[in-house]
Each structure stands twice: as C-alpha cells, then as structure tokens.
C-alpha cells in the first residue's frame, strides 16, 4: 500500500478512521454544492411558474376588483342624495383621490426609510 511510510508514525486503524472521515467530508462538501445548485434551480423554476400563473390571473382579478369597487360606489352613491350620475362621479373621484393619497404616503414613507437607513449607515461607518 502507498501509505506504509505513514504507518510508521501513526497506527493503521487510526489512520484509516481519519482517512475515511476525510473522504466522507469531502464527498459531502462536493455533493452539497451540486444539491444547492439543483435546489436553487428548482426553486426558481417553481417561482417562475407561480409568477406566470399570477400574471395570467391578474387581469381577471383586477376586473373583478374594479367591478366590486363600482358596485360599492354605486351603492354608496344611492345613499348620498344627489343625481345618480353626480353621486357616482363624486364617489369615483373620492376613491381615486384616496388611492393617490395612499400612493403618495407610501412614496414618502419609502423615501423616509431610505434617508433613515443612510443616516444610520453614516453613524455605523464612523
């Protein structure tokens, strides 16, 4: 065997135990790398399928949400007291303004969070 010189320094059984352990660890590290790549590929394929499915269903969901919004606005408009067309216009305008206000609020919150993160980074770097 090629390890005869090593056996002069350590026992044969001890060397074989550690050699086997080293082989097992190396095999684990190699296979773990390939498994991680395979798992990441499968996960990305699965996520892509979910995204495509959601993208295909989005127009139907948006149309249903718009229909429900119009129905609720129509129902609220009937309780408001003006002409039917005017009530609907007022409620639609109100809904649009609320949506714009929410988007603006989100933008300001995001900008505030980014500024706060920058301030914290400056403090952490010093």
XYZ file of N, CA and C in Angstrom:
378
model
N 0.839 -1.189 0.000
C 0.000 0.000 0.000
C 0.877 1.243 0.000
N 0.340 2.360 -0.474
C 1.109 3.598 -0.617
C 1.292 4.328 0.704
N 0.604 3.899 1.719
C 0.638 4.618 2.995
C 1.568 3.955 4.018
N 2.464 3.073 3.586
C 3.337 2.356 4.519
C 4.203 3.301 5.344
N 4.666 4.389 4.748
C 5.504 5.340 5.482
C 4.719 6.055 6.570
N 3.431 6.281 6.331
C 2.594 6.952 7.326
C 2.373 6.042 8.525
N 2.285 4.737 8.254
C 2.023 3.788 9.349
C 3.166 3.738 10.347
N 4.355 4.219 9.960
C 5.470 4.256 10.903
C 5.230 5.304 11.987
N 4.429 6.345 11.667
C 4.210 7.434 12.620
C 2.917 7.285 13.414
N 1.874 6.741 12.791
C 0.604 6.545 13.496
C 0.102 5.132 13.243
N -0.834 4.716 14.071
C -1.373 3.365 13.923
C -2.216 3.269 12.653
N -2.276 2.087 12.114
C -3.003 1.849 10.868
C -4.508 2.094 11.043
N -5.085 1.608 12.145
C -6.522 1.771 12.381
C -6.901 3.242 12.541
N -6.107 3.993 13.275
C -6.380 5.412 13.477
C -6.312 6.155 12.145
N -5.280 5.848 11.367
C -5.144 6.493 10.066
C -6.339 6.182 9.171
N -6.783 4.941 9.129
C -7.913 4.552 8.281
C -9.195 5.243 8.712
N -9.398 5.387 10.033
C -10.591 6.084 10.528
C -10.603 7.536 10.059
N -9.481 8.217 10.224
C -9.423 9.624 9.826
C -9.455 9.791 8.303
N -8.836 8.860 7.590
C -8.865 8.906 6.132
C -10.296 8.738 5.622
N -11.032 7.776 6.173
C -12.433 7.584 5.795
C -13.260 8.830 6.130
N -13.003 9.397 7.295
C -13.716 10.605 7.694
C -13.449 11.747 6.711
N -12.201 11.910 6.300
C -11.853 12.954 5.344
C -12.550 12.710 4.003
N -12.615 11.461 3.556
C -13.297 11.124 2.293
C -14.784 11.476 2.397
N -15.401 11.109 3.495
C -16.831 11.378 3.683
C -17.096 12.885 3.710
N -16.268 13.637 4.394
C -16.445 15.086 4.469
C -16.274 15.728 3.095
N -15.264 15.315 2.353
C -15.048 15.854 1.002
C -16.230 15.526 0.090
N -16.714 14.303 0.156
C -17.871 13.918 -0.661
C -19.092 14.750 -0.274
N -19.293 14.961 1.012
C -20.414 15.770 1.470
C -20.317 17.187 0.915
N -19.142 17.788 0.996
C -18.971 19.156 0.514
C -19.220 19.255 -0.992
N -18.748 18.285 -1.741
C -18.947 18.298 -3.194
C -20.420 18.126 -3.530
N -21.071 17.132 -2.936
C -22.477 16.877 -3.251
C -23.390 17.981 -2.729
N -23.009 18.604 -1.630
C -23.812 19.701 -1.103
C -23.850 20.864 -2.090
N -22.714 21.143 -2.713
C -22.644 22.211 -3.708
C -23.595 21.913 -4.866
N -23.546 20.710 -5.397
C -24.414 20.346 -6.513
C -25.881 20.322 -6.098
N -26.160 19.836 -4.910
C -27.537 19.822 -4.425
C -28.069 21.242 -4.255
N -27.242 22.132 -3.740
C -27.673 23.525 -3.562
C -27.988 24.170 -4.907
N -27.163 23.911 -5.908
C -27.420 24.450 -7.239
C -28.710 23.878 -7.807
N -28.904 22.576 -7.651
C -30.107 21.924 -8.156
C -31.350 22.458 -7.452
N -31.279 22.594 -6.128
C -32.419 23.092 -5.359
C -32.740 24.538 -5.738
N -31.731 25.358 -5.947
C -31.959 26.746 -6.344
C -32.619 26.804 -7.722
N -32.179 25.938 -8.625
C -32.770 25.890 -9.967
C -34.239 25.481 -9.885
N -34.529 24.463 -9.102
C -35.917 24.007 -8.937
C -36.777 25.097 -8.305
N -36.247 25.774 -7.313
C -37.000 26.840 -6.642
C -37.299 27.970 -7.612
N -36.297 28.356 -8.421
C -36.530 29.445 -9.370
C -37.543 29.028 -10.439
N -37.502 27.770 -10.892
C -38.498 27.291 -11.856
C -39.894 27.322 -11.242
N -39.998 26.880 -10.001
C -41.293 26.879 -9.309
C -41.810 28.299 -9.148
N -40.927 29.216 -8.745
C -41.334 30.606 -8.561
C -41.742 31.227 -9.889
N -41.037 30.879 -10.956
C -41.372 31.416 -12.275
C -42.755 30.924 -12.714
N -43.056 29.652 -12.452
C -44.379 29.126 -12.782
C -45.468 29.847 -11.995
N -45.220 30.084 -10.710
C -46.186 30.810 -9.888
C -46.383 32.234 -10.399
N -45.281 32.889 -10.773
C -45.382 34.258 -11.293
C -46.170 34.300 -12.597
N -45.925 33.338 -13.485
C -46.661 33.295 -14.744
C -48.149 33.049 -14.502
N -48.452 32.153 -13.559
C -49.848 31.866 -13.228
C -50.525 33.112 -12.655
N -49.830 33.798 -11.751
C -50.380 35.015 -11.156
C -50.557 36.103 -12.209
N -49.594 36.204 -13.129
C -49.686 37.203 -14.190
C -50.875 36.916 -15.102
N -51.146 35.637 -15.356
C -52.281 35.264 -16.201
C -53.608 35.556 -15.508
N -53.648 35.400 -14.180
C -54.887 35.609 -13.432
C -55.108 37.077 -13.050
N -54.079 37.903 -13.155
C -54.170 39.290 -12.695
C -55.259 40.100 -13.402
N -55.389 40.051 -14.736
C -56.442 40.858 -15.376
C -57.851 40.500 -14.884
N -58.097 39.207 -14.683
C -59.412 38.789 -14.191
C -59.640 39.308 -12.766
N -58.611 39.221 -11.930
C -58.732 39.715 -10.553
C -58.937 41.225 -10.533
N -58.170 41.921 -11.378
C -58.313 43.381 -11.427
C -59.694 43.781 -11.918
N -60.190 43.068 -12.930
C -61.527 43.380 -13.448
C -62.588 43.122 -12.378
N -62.451 42.037 -11.653
C -63.403 41.722 -10.578
C -63.324 42.768 -9.467
N -62.109 43.182 -9.106
C -61.950 44.208 -8.068
C -62.560 45.535 -8.527
N -62.348 45.877 -9.788
C -62.927 47.114 -10.322
C -64.448 47.045 -10.319
N -64.987 45.880 -10.686
C -66.441 45.702 -10.699
C -67.000 45.834 -9.282
N -66.335 45.207 -8.323
C -66.798 45.309 -6.933
C -66.695 46.746 -6.428
N -65.630 47.444 -6.817
C -65.480 48.837 -6.414
C -66.612 49.682 -6.989
N -66.912 49.459 -8.258
C -68.002 50.213 -8.885
C -69.343 49.905 -8.229
N -69.561 48.630 -7.892
C -70.813 48.273 -7.212
C -70.907 48.946 -5.851
N -69.804 48.922 -5.099
C -69.834 49.559 -3.778
C -70.010 51.064 -3.911
N -69.354 51.666 -4.914
C -69.528 53.104 -5.128
C -70.963 53.417 -5.528
N -71.544 52.579 -6.353
C -72.930 52.786 -6.770
C -73.864 52.680 -5.566
N -73.590 51.703 -4.707
C -74.427 51.518 -3.520
C -74.315 52.720 -2.583
N -73.062 53.200 -2.391
C -72.864 54.370 -1.535
C -73.456 55.618 -2.178
N -73.342 55.711 -3.506
C -73.854 56.888 -4.207
C -75.363 56.987 -4.081
N -76.056 55.879 -4.043
C -77.512 55.898 -3.903
C -77.940 56.463 -2.555
N -77.084 56.346 -1.555
C -77.405 56.854 -0.230
C -77.028 58.333 -0.083
N -76.287 58.897 -1.046
C -75.711 60.222 -0.889
C -76.715 61.352 -1.081
N -77.636 61.248 -2.040
C -78.686 62.243 -2.128
C -78.706 63.139 -3.341
N -77.766 63.042 -4.269
C -77.808 63.852 -5.472
C -78.283 62.992 -6.629
N -78.091 63.513 -7.847
C -78.429 62.746 -9.027
C -77.518 61.536 -9.152
N -78.007 60.526 -9.820
C -77.283 59.261 -9.919
C -75.894 59.445 -10.524
N -75.807 60.187 -11.614
C -74.534 60.375 -12.284
C -73.575 61.184 -11.410
N -74.077 62.208 -10.769
C -73.245 63.044 -9.910
C -72.731 62.252 -8.711
N -73.603 61.451 -8.104
C -73.182 60.632 -6.960
C -72.064 59.682 -7.371
N -72.234 59.049 -8.536
C -71.225 58.110 -8.999
C -69.908 58.829 -9.257
N -69.958 60.002 -9.889
C -68.742 60.777 -10.156
C -68.051 61.188 -8.866
N -68.819 61.621 -7.873
C -68.249 62.040 -6.591
C -67.560 60.861 -5.915
N -68.196 59.710 -5.874
C -67.608 58.543 -5.214
C -66.383 58.040 -5.974
N -66.446 58.068 -7.306
C -65.288 57.640 -8.097
C -64.115 58.574 -7.863
N -64.371 59.866 -7.870
C -63.320 60.847 -7.612
C -62.747 60.659 -6.216
N -63.605 60.402 -5.259
C -63.151 60.180 -3.885
C -62.258 58.942 -3.821
N -62.645 57.868 -4.489
C -61.838 56.648 -4.481
C -60.481 56.878 -5.129
N -60.456 57.606 -6.245
C -59.198 57.900 -6.931
C -58.297 58.757 -6.053
N -58.867 59.757 -5.406
C -58.074 60.614 -4.520
C -57.513 59.834 -3.339
N -58.294 58.935 -2.781
C -57.801 58.104 -1.683
C -56.644 57.218 -2.152
N -56.771 56.672 -3.361
C -55.705 55.836 -3.892
C -54.437 56.662 -4.123
N -54.574 57.847 -4.688
C -53.422 58.718 -4.898
C -52.775 59.122 -3.574
N -53.604 59.400 -2.574
C -53.072 59.763 -1.256
C -52.287 58.594 -0.659
N -52.789 57.393 -0.829
C -52.097 56.213 -0.304
C -50.771 55.999 -1.022
N -50.769 56.165 -2.349
C -49.522 56.024 -3.102
C -48.505 57.078 -2.685
N -48.952 58.308 -2.496
C -48.062 59.381 -2.058
C -47.514 59.082 -0.669
N -48.374 58.613 0.209
C -47.953 58.249 1.556
C -46.895 57.144 1.511
N -47.091 56.154 0.648
C -46.115 55.068 0.506
C -44.782 55.603 -0.022
N -44.829 56.493 -1.020
C -43.599 57.053 -1.574
C -42.832 57.832 -0.514
N -43.554 58.646 0.259
C -42.887 59.427 1.312
C -42.324 58.512 2.388
N -43.030 57.468 2.722
C -42.541 56.533 3.734
C -41.282 55.829 3.237
N -41.272 55.434 1.970
C -40.100 54.778 1.399
C -38.903 55.723 1.389
N -39.139 56.977 1.000
C -38.058 57.970 0.997
C -37.556 58.213 2.415
N -38.469 58.278 3.372
C -38.081 58.484 4.769
C -37.248 57.306 5.262
N -37.690 56.088 4.952
C -36.943 54.899 5.373
C -35.547 54.881 4.756
N -35.447 55.250 3.472
C -34.146 55.273 2.811
C -33.229 56.303 3.459
N -33.776 57.476 3.776
C -32.976 58.521 4.424
C -32.538 58.070 5.812
N -33.448 57.432 6.528
C -33.117 56.945 7.861
C -32.020 55.891 7.786
N -32.080 55.000 6.796
C -31.043 53.995 6.612
C -29.704 54.649 6.297
N -29.710 55.691 5.471
C -28.472 56.394 5.133
C -27.876 57.050 6.383
N -28.734 57.642 7.224
C -28.249 58.257 8.454
C -27.620 57.217 9.367
N -28.264 56.068 9.455
C -27.726 55.013 10.319
C -26.406 54.498 9.768
N -26.302 54.349 8.433
C -25.058 53.888 7.829
C -23.925 54.870 8.123
N -24.197 56.172 8.049
C -23.162 57.153 8.356
C -22.678 56.991 9.786
N -23.606 56.748 10.685
C -23.225 56.568 12.088
C -22.442 55.288 12.293
N -22.792 54.243 11.575
C -22.113 52.964 11.744
C -20.719 52.975 11.140
N -20.513 53.711 10.057
C -19.207 53.730 9.409
C -18.183 54.477 10.256
N -18.590 55.476 10.981
C -17.640 56.268 11.784
C -17.262 55.551 12.985
